[in-house]
Short mmCIF file of C-alpha atoms in Angstrom, two decimals:
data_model
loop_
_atom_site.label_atom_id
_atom_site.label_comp_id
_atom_site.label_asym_id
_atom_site.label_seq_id
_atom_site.Cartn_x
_atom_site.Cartn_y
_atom_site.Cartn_z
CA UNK A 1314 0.00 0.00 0.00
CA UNK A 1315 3.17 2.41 0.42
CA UNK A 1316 4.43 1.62 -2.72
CA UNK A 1317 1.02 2.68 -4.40
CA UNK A 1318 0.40 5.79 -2.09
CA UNK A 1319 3.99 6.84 -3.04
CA UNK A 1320 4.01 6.46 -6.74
CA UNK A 1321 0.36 6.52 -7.53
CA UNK A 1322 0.21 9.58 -9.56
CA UNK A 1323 2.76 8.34 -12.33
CA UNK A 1324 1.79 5.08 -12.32
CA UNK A 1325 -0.83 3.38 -11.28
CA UNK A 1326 -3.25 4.45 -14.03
CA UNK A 1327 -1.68 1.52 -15.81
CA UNK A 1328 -1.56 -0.92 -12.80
CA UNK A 1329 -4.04 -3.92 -12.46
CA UNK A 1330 -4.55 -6.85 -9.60
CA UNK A 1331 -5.55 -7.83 -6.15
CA UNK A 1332 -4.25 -6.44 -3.10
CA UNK A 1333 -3.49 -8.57 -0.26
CA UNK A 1334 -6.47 -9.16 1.83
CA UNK A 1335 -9.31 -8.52 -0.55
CA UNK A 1336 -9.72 -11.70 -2.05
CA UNK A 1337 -9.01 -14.69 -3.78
CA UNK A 1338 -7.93 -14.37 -7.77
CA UNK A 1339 -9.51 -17.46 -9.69
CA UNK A 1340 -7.88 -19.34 -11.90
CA UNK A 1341 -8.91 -17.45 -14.84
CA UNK A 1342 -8.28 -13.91 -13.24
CA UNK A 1343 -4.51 -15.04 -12.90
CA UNK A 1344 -4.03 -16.30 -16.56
CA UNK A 1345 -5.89 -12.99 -17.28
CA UNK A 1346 -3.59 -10.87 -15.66
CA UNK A 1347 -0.85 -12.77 -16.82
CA UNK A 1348 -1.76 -12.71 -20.23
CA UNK A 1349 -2.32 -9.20 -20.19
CA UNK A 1350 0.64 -7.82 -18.13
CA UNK A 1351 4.11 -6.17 -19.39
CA UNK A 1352 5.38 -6.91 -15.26
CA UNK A 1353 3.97 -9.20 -12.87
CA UNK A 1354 4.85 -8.96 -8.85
CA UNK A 1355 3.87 -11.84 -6.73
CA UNK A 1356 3.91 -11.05 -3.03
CA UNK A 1357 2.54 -13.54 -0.47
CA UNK A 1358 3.21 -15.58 2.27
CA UNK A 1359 2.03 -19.04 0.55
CA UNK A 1360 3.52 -20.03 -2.72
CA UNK A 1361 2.68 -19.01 -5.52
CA UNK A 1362 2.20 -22.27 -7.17
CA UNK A 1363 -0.39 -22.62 -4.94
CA UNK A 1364 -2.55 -20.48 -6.70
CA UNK A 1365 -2.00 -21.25 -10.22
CA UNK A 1366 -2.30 -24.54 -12.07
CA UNK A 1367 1.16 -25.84 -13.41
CA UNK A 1368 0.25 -27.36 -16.29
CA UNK A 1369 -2.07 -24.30 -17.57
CA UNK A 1370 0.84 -21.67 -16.61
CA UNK A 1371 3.36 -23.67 -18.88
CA UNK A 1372 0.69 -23.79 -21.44
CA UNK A 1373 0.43 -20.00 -21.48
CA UNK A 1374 1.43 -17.66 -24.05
CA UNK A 1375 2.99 -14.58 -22.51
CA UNK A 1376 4.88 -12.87 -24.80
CA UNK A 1377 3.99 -9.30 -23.38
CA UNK A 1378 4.85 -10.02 -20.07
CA UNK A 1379 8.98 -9.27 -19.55
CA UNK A 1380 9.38 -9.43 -16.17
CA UNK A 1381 7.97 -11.63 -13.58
CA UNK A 1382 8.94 -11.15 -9.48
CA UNK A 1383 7.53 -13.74 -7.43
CA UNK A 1384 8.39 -13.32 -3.67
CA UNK A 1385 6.87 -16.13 -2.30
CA UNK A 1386 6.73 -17.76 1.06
CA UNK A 1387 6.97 -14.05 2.61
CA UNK A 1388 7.22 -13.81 6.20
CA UNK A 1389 6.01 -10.70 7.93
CA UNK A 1390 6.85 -9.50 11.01
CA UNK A 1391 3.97 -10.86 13.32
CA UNK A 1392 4.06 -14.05 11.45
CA UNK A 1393 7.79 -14.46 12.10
CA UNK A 1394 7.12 -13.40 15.90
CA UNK A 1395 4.10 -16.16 15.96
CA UNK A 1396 6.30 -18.61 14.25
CA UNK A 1397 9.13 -18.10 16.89
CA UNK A 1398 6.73 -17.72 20.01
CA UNK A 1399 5.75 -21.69 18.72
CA UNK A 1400 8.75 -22.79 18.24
CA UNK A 1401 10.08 -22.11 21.50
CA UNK A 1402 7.36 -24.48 23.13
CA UNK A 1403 8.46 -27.38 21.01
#
């Protein structure tokens, strides 16, 4: 959300996709974004394999897209501190 606030009036006009907490993209919303994209960023704390189907990403034709982040398996701060608070029991 800081990186939108900060830079919203040069670029966001052009940026599309699902922030965080709102929901779910379908199967179809990510090829569709995808497909449609010249940069894709991936940031979550699953991976993002779990949201796509293999087969149907390899199948994909994404010629426009020419470069893809994907930050996977994030860890944020309270998760790390929740993580290490269980840990410590075990």
């Amino acid at each position: 959300k800081e990186i939108l606030e900060k830079y919203h009036d040069l670029f966001t006009l052009q940026w599309e996709g699902v922030i965080g907490n709102i929901r779910v993209p379908s199967q179809a919303e990510w090829e569709q974004l995808l497909t449609n994209c010249s940069a894709f960023l991936f940031y979550g704390m699953e991976r993002f394999m779990s949201h796509i189907l293999l087969n149907r990403l390899v199948a994909m034709n994404i010629p426009k897209c020419h470069l893809m982040i994907l930050l996977d398996l994030v860890r944020s701060k309270q998760s790390y501190q929740r993580i290490t608070n269980s840990d410590i029991h075990k």
